[in-house]
XYZ file of C-alpha atoms in Angstrom:
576
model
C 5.619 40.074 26.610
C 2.302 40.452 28.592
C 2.449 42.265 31.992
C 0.857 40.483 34.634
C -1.548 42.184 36.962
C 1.151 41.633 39.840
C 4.042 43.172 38.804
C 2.219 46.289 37.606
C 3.573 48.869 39.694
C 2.809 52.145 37.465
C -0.086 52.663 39.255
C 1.864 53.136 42.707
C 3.822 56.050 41.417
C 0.712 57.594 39.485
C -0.453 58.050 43.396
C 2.564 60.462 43.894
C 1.441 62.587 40.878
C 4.737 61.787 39.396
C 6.266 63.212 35.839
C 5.760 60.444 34.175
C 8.942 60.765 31.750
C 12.130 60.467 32.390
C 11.292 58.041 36.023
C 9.096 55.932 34.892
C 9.410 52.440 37.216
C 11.179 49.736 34.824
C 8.590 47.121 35.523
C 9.405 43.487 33.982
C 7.456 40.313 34.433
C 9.280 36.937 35.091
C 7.458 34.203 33.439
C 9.049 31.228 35.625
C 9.406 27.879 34.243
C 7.479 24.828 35.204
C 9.098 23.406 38.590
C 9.686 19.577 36.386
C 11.624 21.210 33.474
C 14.458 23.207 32.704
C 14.740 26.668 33.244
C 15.000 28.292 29.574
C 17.704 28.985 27.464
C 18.835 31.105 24.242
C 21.740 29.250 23.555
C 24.558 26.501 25.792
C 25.378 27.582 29.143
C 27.463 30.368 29.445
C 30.958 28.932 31.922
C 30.836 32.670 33.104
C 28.355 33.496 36.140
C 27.528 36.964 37.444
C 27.974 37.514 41.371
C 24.416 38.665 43.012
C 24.170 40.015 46.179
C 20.505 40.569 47.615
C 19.649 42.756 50.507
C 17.316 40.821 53.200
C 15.908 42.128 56.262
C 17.490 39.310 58.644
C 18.985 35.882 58.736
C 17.977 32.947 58.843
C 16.829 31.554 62.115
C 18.049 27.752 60.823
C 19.175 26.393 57.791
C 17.022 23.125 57.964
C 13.345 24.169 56.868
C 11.850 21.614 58.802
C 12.550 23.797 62.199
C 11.293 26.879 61.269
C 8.277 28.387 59.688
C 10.009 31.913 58.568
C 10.513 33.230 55.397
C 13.733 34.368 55.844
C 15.013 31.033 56.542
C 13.286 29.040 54.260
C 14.565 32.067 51.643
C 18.219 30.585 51.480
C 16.948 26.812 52.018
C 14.518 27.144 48.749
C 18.123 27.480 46.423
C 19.623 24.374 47.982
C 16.789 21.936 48.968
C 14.157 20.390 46.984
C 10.637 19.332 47.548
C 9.256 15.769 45.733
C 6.661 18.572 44.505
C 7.104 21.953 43.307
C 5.115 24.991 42.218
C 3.496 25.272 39.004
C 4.313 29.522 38.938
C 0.711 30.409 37.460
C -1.719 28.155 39.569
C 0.084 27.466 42.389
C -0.945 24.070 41.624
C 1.632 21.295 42.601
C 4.113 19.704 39.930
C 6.266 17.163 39.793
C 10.070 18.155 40.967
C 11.728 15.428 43.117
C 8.940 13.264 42.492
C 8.291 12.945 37.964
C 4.415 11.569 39.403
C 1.862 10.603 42.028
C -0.851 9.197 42.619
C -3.638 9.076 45.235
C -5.592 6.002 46.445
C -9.086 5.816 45.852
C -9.572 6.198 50.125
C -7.148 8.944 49.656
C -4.862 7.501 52.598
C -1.917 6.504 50.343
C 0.422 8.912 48.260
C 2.586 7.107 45.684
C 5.390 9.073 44.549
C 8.093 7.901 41.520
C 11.154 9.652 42.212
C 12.998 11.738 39.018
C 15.584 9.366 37.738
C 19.800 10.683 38.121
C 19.334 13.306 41.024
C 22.038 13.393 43.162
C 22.261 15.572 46.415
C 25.293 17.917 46.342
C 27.382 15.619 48.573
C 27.319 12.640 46.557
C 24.410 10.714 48.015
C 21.329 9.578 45.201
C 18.075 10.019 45.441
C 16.652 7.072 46.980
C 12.962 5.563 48.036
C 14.872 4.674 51.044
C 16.041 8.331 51.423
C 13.261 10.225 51.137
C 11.633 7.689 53.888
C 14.200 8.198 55.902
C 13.635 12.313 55.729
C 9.473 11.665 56.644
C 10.536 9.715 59.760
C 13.044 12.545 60.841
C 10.820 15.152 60.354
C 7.605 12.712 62.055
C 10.183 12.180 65.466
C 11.856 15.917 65.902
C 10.191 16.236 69.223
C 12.843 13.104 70.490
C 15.453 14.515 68.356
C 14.922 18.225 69.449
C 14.171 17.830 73.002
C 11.148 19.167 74.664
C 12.632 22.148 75.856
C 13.355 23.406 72.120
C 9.896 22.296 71.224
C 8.616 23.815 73.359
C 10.281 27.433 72.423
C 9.253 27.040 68.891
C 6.284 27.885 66.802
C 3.503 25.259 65.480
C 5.763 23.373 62.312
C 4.899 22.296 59.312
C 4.990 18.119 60.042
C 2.777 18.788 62.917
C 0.356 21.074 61.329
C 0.205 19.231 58.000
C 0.142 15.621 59.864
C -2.055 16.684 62.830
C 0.950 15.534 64.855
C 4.268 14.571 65.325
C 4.680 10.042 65.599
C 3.096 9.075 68.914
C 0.299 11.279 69.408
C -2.899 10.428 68.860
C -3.878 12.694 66.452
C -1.338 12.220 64.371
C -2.376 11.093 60.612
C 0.852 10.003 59.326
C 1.695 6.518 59.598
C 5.131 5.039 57.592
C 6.872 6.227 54.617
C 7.025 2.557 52.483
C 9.794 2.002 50.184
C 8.347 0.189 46.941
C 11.547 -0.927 45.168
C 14.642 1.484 44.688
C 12.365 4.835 43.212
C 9.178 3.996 44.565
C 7.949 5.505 47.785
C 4.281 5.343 49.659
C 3.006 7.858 52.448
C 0.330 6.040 54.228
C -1.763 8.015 55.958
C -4.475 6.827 58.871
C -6.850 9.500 57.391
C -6.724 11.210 54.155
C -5.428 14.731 54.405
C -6.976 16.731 51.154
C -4.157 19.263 50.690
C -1.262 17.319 51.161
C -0.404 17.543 47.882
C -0.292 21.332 48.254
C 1.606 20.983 50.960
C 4.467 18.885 50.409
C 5.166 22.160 47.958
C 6.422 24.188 51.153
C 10.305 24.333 51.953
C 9.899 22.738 55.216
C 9.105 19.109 53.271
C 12.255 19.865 51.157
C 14.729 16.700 51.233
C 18.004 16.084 52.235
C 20.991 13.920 52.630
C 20.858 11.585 55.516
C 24.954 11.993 55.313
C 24.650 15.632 56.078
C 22.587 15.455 58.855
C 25.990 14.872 60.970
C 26.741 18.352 61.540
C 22.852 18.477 62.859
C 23.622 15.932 65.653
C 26.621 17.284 66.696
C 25.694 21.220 66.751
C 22.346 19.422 69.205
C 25.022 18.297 71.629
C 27.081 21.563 71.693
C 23.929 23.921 72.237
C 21.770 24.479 74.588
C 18.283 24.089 74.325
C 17.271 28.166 74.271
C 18.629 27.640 70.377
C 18.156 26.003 67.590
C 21.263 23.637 66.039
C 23.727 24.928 63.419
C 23.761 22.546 60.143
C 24.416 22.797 56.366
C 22.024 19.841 54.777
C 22.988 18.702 51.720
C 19.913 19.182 49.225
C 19.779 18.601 45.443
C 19.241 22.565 44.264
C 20.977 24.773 41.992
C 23.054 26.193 44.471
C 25.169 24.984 47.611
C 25.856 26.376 50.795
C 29.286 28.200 50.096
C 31.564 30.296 52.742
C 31.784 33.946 53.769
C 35.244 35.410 52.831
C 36.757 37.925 55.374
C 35.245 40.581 53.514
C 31.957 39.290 53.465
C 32.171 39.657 57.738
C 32.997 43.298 57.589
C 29.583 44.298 58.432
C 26.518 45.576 56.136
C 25.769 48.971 55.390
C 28.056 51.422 56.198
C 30.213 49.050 57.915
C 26.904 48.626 60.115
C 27.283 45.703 62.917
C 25.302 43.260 60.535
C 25.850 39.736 59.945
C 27.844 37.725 57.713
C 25.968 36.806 54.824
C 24.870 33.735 53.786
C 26.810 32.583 50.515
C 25.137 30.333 47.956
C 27.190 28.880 45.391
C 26.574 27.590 41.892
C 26.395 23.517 41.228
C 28.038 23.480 38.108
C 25.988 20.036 37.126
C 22.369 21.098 38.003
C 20.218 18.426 36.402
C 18.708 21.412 34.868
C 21.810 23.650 33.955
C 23.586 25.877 36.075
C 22.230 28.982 36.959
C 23.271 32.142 35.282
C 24.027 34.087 38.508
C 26.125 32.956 40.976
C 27.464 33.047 43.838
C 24.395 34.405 45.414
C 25.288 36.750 48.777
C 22.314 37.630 51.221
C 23.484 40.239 53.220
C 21.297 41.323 56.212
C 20.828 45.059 55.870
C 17.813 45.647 58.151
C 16.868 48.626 57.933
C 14.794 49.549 54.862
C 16.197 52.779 54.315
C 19.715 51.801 54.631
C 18.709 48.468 51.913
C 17.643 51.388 49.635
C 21.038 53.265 50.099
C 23.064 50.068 49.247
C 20.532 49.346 46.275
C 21.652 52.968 44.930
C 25.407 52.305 45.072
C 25.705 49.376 43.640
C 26.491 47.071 46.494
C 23.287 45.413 46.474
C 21.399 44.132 43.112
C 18.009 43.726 44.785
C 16.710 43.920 48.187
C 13.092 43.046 49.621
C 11.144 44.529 51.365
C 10.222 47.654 49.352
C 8.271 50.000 51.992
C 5.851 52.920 51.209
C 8.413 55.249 52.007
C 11.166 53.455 49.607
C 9.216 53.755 46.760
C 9.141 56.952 45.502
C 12.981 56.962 44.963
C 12.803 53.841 43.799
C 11.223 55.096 40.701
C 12.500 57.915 40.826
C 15.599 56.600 40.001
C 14.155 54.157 37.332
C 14.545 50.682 39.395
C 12.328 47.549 39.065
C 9.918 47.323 41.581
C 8.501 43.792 41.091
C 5.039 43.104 43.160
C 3.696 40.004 45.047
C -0.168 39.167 45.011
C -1.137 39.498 48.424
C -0.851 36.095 50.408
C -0.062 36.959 53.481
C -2.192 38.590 57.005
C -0.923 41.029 59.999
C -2.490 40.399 62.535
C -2.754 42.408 66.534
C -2.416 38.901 68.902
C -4.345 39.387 72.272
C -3.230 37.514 75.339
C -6.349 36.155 77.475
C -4.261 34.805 79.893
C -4.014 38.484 81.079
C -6.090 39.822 83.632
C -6.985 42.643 81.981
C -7.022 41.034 77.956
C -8.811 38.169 79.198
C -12.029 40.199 79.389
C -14.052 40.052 76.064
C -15.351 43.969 76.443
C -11.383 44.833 76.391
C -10.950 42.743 72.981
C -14.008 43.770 71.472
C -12.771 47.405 72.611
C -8.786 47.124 70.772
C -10.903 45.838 67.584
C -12.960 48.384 67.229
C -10.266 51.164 68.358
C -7.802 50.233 65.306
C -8.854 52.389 62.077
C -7.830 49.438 59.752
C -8.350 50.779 56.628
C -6.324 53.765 57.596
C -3.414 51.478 58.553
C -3.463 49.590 55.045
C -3.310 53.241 53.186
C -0.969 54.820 55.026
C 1.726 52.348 55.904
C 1.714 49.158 53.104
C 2.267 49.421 49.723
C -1.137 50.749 47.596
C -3.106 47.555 46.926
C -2.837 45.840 50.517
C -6.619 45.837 52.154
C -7.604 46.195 55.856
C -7.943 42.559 56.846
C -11.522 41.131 58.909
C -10.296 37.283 58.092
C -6.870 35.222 58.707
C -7.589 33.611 55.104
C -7.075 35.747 52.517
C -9.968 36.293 50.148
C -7.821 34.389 47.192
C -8.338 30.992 48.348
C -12.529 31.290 48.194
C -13.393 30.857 51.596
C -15.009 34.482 52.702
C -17.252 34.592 55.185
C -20.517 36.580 54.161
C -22.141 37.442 57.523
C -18.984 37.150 59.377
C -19.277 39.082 62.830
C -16.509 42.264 62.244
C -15.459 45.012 64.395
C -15.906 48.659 62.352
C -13.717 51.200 63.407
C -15.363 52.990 66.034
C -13.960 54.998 68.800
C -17.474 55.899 71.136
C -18.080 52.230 71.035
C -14.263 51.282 72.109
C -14.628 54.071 75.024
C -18.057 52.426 76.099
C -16.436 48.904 76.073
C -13.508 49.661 77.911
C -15.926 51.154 80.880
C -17.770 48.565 80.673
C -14.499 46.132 81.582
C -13.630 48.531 84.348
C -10.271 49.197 82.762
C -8.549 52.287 84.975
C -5.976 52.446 82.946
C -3.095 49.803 83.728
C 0.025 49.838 81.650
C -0.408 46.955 79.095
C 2.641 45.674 77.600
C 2.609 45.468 73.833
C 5.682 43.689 72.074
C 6.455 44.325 68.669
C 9.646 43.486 66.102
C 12.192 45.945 65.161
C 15.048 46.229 63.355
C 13.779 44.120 59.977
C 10.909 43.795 57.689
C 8.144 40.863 57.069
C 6.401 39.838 54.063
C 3.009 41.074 56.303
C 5.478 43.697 58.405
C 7.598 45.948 56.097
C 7.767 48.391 58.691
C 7.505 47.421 62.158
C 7.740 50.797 64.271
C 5.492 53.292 62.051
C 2.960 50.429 62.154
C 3.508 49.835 65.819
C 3.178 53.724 66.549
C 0.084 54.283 64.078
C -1.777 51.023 66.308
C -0.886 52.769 69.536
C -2.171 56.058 68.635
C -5.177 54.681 67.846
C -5.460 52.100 71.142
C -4.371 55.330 73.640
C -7.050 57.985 72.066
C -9.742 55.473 73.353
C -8.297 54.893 76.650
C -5.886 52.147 76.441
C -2.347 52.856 78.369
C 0.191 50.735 76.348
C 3.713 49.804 77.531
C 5.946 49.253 74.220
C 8.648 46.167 74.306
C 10.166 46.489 70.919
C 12.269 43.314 70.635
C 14.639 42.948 67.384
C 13.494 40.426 65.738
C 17.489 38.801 65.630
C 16.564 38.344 69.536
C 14.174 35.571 69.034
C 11.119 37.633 68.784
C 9.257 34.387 67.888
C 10.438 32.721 70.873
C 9.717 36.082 73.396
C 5.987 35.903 72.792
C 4.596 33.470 74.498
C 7.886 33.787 76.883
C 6.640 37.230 78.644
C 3.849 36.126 80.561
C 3.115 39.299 81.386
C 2.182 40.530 77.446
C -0.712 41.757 76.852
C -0.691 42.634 72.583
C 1.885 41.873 69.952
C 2.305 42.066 66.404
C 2.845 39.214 64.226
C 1.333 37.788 61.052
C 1.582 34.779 58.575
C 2.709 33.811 55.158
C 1.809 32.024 52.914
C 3.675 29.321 51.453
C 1.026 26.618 50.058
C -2.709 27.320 48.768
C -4.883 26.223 50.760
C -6.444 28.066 54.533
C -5.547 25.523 56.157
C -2.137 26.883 56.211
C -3.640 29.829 57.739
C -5.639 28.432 60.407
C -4.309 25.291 61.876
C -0.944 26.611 62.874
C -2.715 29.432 65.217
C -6.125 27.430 65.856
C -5.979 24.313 65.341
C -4.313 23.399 69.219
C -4.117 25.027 72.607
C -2.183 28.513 71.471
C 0.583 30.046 73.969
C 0.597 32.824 71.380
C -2.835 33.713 72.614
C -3.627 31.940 75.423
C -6.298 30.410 73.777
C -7.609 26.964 72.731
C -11.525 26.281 71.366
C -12.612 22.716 71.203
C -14.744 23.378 68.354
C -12.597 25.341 66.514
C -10.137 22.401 66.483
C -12.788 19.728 65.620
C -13.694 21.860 62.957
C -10.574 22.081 61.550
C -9.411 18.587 61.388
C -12.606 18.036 60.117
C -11.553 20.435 56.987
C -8.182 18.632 56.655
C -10.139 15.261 55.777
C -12.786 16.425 53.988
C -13.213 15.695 50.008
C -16.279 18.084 49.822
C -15.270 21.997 48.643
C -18.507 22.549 50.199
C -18.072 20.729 53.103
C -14.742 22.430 53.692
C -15.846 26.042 52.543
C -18.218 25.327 55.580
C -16.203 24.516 58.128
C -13.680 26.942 57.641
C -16.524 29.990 57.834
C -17.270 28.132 61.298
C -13.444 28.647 62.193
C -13.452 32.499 61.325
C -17.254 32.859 63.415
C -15.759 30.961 66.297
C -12.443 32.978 66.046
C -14.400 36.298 65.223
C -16.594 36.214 68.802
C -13.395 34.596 70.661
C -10.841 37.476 69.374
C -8.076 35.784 70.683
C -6.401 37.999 67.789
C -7.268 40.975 65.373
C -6.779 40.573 61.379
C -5.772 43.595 60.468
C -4.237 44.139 56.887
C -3.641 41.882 53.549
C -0.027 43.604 52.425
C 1.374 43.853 49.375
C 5.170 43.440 49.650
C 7.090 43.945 46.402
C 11.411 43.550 45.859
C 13.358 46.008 44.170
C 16.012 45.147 41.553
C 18.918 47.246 39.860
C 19.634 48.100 36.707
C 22.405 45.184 36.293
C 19.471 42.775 36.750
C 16.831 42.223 33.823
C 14.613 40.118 35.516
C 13.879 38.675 39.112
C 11.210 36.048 40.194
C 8.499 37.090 42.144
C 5.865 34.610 43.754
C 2.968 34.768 46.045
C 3.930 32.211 47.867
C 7.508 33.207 47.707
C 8.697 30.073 45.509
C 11.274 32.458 44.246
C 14.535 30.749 42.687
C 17.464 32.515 42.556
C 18.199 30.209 38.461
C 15.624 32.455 37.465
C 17.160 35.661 37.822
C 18.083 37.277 34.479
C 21.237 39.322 35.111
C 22.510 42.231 32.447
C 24.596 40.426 30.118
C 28.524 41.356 31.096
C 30.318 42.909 28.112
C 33.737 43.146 30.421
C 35.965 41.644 33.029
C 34.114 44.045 35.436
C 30.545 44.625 36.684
C-alpha cells in the first residue's frame, strides 16, 4: 500500500541523526472508507471485540457538540453522533451519511436532503424528516434554551457562525427546517450560504434523539449558569455512551488525580457492522510525558498529542507515529480594551518581537510553519502583498518608546496542564514567547490557567488581560471557519469589532464567485493584519502515537477520525 505524504514520519527521526535499523518508526497509512458505505471487511464480523483505551489530553467540556467548539469534546461525540453529511477522507469533500443525497436550488436558498433509509438512533427512536427538523430548531433557539448568562460565557458556535445567527436576529440566514413527507427534509435559507454543505460535515450539526434530550433539560435546571449541562444524546454511531467501572475512577497515570474516562461502547447492530474495537476508554492523562509513559506500558494503545520532545522515544522504541496535514493556527490574542494593548505601536511592537520561525522549529513537530495568516495556505486564499510583521527586535524597542510603555506588568494567560491540536505544549511555548516579548522591553505577568478550569471561559472573563494564547481547528474546508468565529462580530476575545471586516465576511458566506470570495477574504486578513487585534503565529503539525497491539489508526486533517476504523492486532488468546 502507498504511503501518503501525511503519515510519513521517517523524515522526523532522520532530523535526530538516528541509526536507522533496528528503530525505525512503524509508519502505516489508514485508507478510511467513504463516510456512505461500510467500513471494509476480510471476512463476517468477528462476535469478539478488542478493548482500546486512548490517552487524551483533557475531557470533554460537553457531550452535546452543538455547545462547544473543542476538539476534545467533539472527539468522543464524533463515535456516537452523526452528521446528514460526512467526510469523503481524501477531499474533504462532503458525502452522503445521514442524508443518501441533496440537492441545492438554483437561488441556492434551499437544501433538500433524503434521509438513509433503516437508521435508528441507539435509543430506539428512527430517523425522521420530522427529527432532524426538530434538531435545526434546537440548535437555531439555544440562546432561550441556554440562558443568556451561559451564552454569554461561551465561545462563537457553530449555528451562529454557520447561520450568521441564532432565530430572531436579524442577521440570521436560517429560516425553517420543512418536513417533505416522512424522509424528506428542506433547509430554507433567507440567503444562500456557499459552504453549508461543508459545514453541516462538522460534529456540532451531528443529530440526535429528541427522547434523549431529557437528561439535557433537567441537568439546565440543576446547574448554574457558570456551566454547561450534563447529557448523554442518543446519536446513531458505532458506539454508545457506556459507564466507567470503579476501576476506571482510580485516577490516570500513576494513580494521578485525573478524571474518569469517558467509555464508548460497541452497537452491536451498526447499519454498517460493528466495529472491531470496542469498548473504547479515553482516559485524560494530561501531561505529554506521562501519556508517553502509559503508551510504553501497555495501559494506553494510542495517545495524541505527540510533542517534539515525545518523539524521539517514540521511535526509538518502534511505535506508529501517524501525522495530520496541518489545519489548524496558534495564534498570540491581544486585548485592546487594555490601556496599554490598546495602542497600535505596542501591537505592532509584540509582532515584531516574536521570532516565529524559531518558535515553529523548536517547539512543534518538523513540518509546522511560522504562521502570517489565520487561514491556512491549504484552502487557496493567501494573501500576496499581505502587510506582515518580520521578526525584528530594534524595531520592537523603537515601537514600544514610541507608545511610552515604562514597563507595566502585563498579564498574559496561557493553558496548562493539556495539549491542543495548535498547542501540544503549552508552557515551553508560553516561556519561548515571553523570552522573546521581555528582551525587547515588555514586562509580562504569567496566569497559567489549566485548561480543566474553563480556560475558554477565563479569557474574556479577566478584564484586566492583556495577551493569551489560543488557536483554532479546523473541522470543515473552507476559511470561513477560520475567520467568522473570531471576526466576523464584536470579539470579547480581543476587544475588537471592524465593521468592514464583518461586511466583508458575510459578503464571502453568500458569494458563488471563487473569485469574488478569494477577494474578500484577502480584505479580511489586510483589515485584520493593520488592526492586530491578534498575532498568527504557527501552522502545527500534530501527529498520534499508536502501540504495537494496534495495526492501524485513522488520522484526519480535520480530525474526522472514527474509532470503526481502527485496525487492532488480531488476538490469538483469551488475553491481550
Amino acid at each position: 500500500m502507498e504511503i501518503s505524504r501525511r503519515t510519513v514520519i521517517t523524515s522526523l527521526a532522520a532530523a535526530f541523526v538516528l541509526p536507522m535499523t533496528g528503530c525505525a518508526a512503524q509508519v502505516r497509512s489508514e485508507s478510511v472508507p467513504d463516510e456512505s458505505g461500510a467500513a471494509p471487511s476480510s471476512g463476517p464480523a468477528s462476535p469478539v471485540t478488542v478493548p482500546v483505551t486512548i490517552g487524551v489530553p483533557a475531557r470533554p467540556q460537553s457531550l452535546d457538540p452543538a455547545l462547544t467548539v473543542d476538539a476534545e469534546s467533539h472527539r468522543s461525540t464524533r463515535q456516537v453522533l452523526e452528521t446528514l453529511l460526512g467526510v469523503d477522507p481524501n477531499t474533504g469533500a462532503p458525502v452522503p451519511q445521514l442524508a443518501s443525497q441533496w440537492r441545492v436550488s438554483d437561488d441556492g436558498r434551499r437544501y433538500t436532503f433524503s434521509l438513509t433509509p433503516d437508521v435508528v438512533f441507539h435509543d430506539g427512536t428512527p430517523l425522521t424528516a420530522e427529527l432532524v427538523a426538530a434538531n435545526f430548531e434546537r440548535w437555531s433557539r439555544l440562546p432561550e434554551l441556554l440562558g443568556q448568562d451561559r451564552m454569554d460565557r461561551l465561545p462563537r458556535l457553530a449555528f451562529a457562525s454557520v447561520f450568521g445567527g441564532f432565530a430572531g436576529d436579524e442577521q440570521c440566514r436560517y429560516v425553517e427546517c420543512q418536513t417533505v413527507g416522512e424522509r424528506t427534509v428542506s433547509l430554507v435559507l433567507s440567503e444562500p450560504i456557499v459552504f453549508l454543505a461543508a459545514a453541516l460535515t462538522s460534529p456540532p450539526f451531528a443529530l440526535s434523539s429528541p427522547a434523549s434530550w431529557a437528561g439535557f433539560d433537567r441537568s439546565l435546571e440543576e446547574t448554574g449558569p457558570e456551566s454547561l449541562p450534563d447529557a448523554r444524546p442518543a446519536g446513531t454511531g458505532p458506539f454508545r455512551w457506556g459507564e466507567s467501572t470503579e476501576d476506571d475512577e482510580a485516577g490516570g497515570a500513576d494513580g494521578a488525580d485525573e478524571p474518569a474516562p469517558i467509555v464508548l461502547d460497541v452497537v452491536p447492530d451498526y447499519r454498517h457492522g460493528p466495529s472491531a474495537v470496542g469498548p473504547v476508554q479515553l482516559a485524560v492523562v494530561s501531561g505529554a510525558r506521562q501519556r508517553l509513559r502509559e503508551l510504553r506500558r501497555g495501559r494506553l494503545d494510542a495517545f495524541d498529542y505527540v510533542t517534539p520532545a515525545t518523539l524521539r522515544p517514540l521511535v526509538q522504541g518502534g511505535a506508529q507515529v501517524l501525522q495530520r496535514d496541518p489545519f489548524s493556527v496558534l495564534y498570540l490574542g491581544m486585548n485592546l480594551q487594555h490601556p496599554i494593548l490598546g495602542q497600535l505601536y505596542v501591537r505592532q511592537a509584540a509582532a515584531h518581537a516574536i521570532d516565529r520561525r524559531a518558535l515553529a522549529e523548536e517547539h512543534f513537530l518538523a513540518g509546522s510553519a511560522s504562521a502570517d495568516e489565520f487561514v491556512p495556505p491549504s484552502l487557496g486564499v493567501t494573501h500576496p502583498e499581505l502587510t506582515t510583521y518580520n521578526y525584528d527586535r530594534e524595531e520592537a524597542r523603537s515601537l514600544l518608546e514610541l507608545a511610552g510603555y515604562r514597563g507595566e506588568p502585563l498579564p498574559f494567560l496561557y493553558p496548562v496542564q493539556t495539549s491542543r491540536p495548535y498547542l501540544p505544549s503549552p508552557e515551553p511555548v508560553y516561556a519561548r514567547i515571553a523570552e522573546d516579548l521581555a528582551r525587547v522591553g515588555f514586562v509580562l505577568e504569567p496566569v497559567p490557567v489549566a485548561w480543566e478550569d474553563g480556560y475558554l471561559g477565563r479569557i474574556p472573563a479577566h478584564a484586566g488581560r492583556a495577551f493569551h494564547l489560543l488557536g483554532r481547528t479546523g473541522e470543515y474546508r473552507d476559511p470561513h471557519h477560520f475567520l467568522e468565529p473570531l471576526f466576523g462580530q464584536h470579539s470579547e476575545e480581543f476587544g475588537y469589532a471592524n465593521s468592514l471586516v464583518v461586511e466583508n465576511l458575510a459578503r464571502a458566506a453568500t458569494s458563488s464567485s471563487t473569485e469574488t470570495r478569494t477577494t474578500l477574504y484577502r480584505r479580511v486578513a489586510e483589515s485584520v493584519a493593520l488592526d492586530l487585534p491578534a498575532l498568527p503565529l504557527v501552522y502545527p503539525i500534530s501527529a498520534v502515537a499508536a502501540g504495537h497491539d494496534l495495526v492501524s489508526y485513522p488520522t484526519s486533517p480535520v480530525l474526522a477520525e472514527r474509532f470503526d476504523r481502527i485496525v487492532p492486532v488480531e488476538q490469538t488468546g483469551p488475553g491481550r
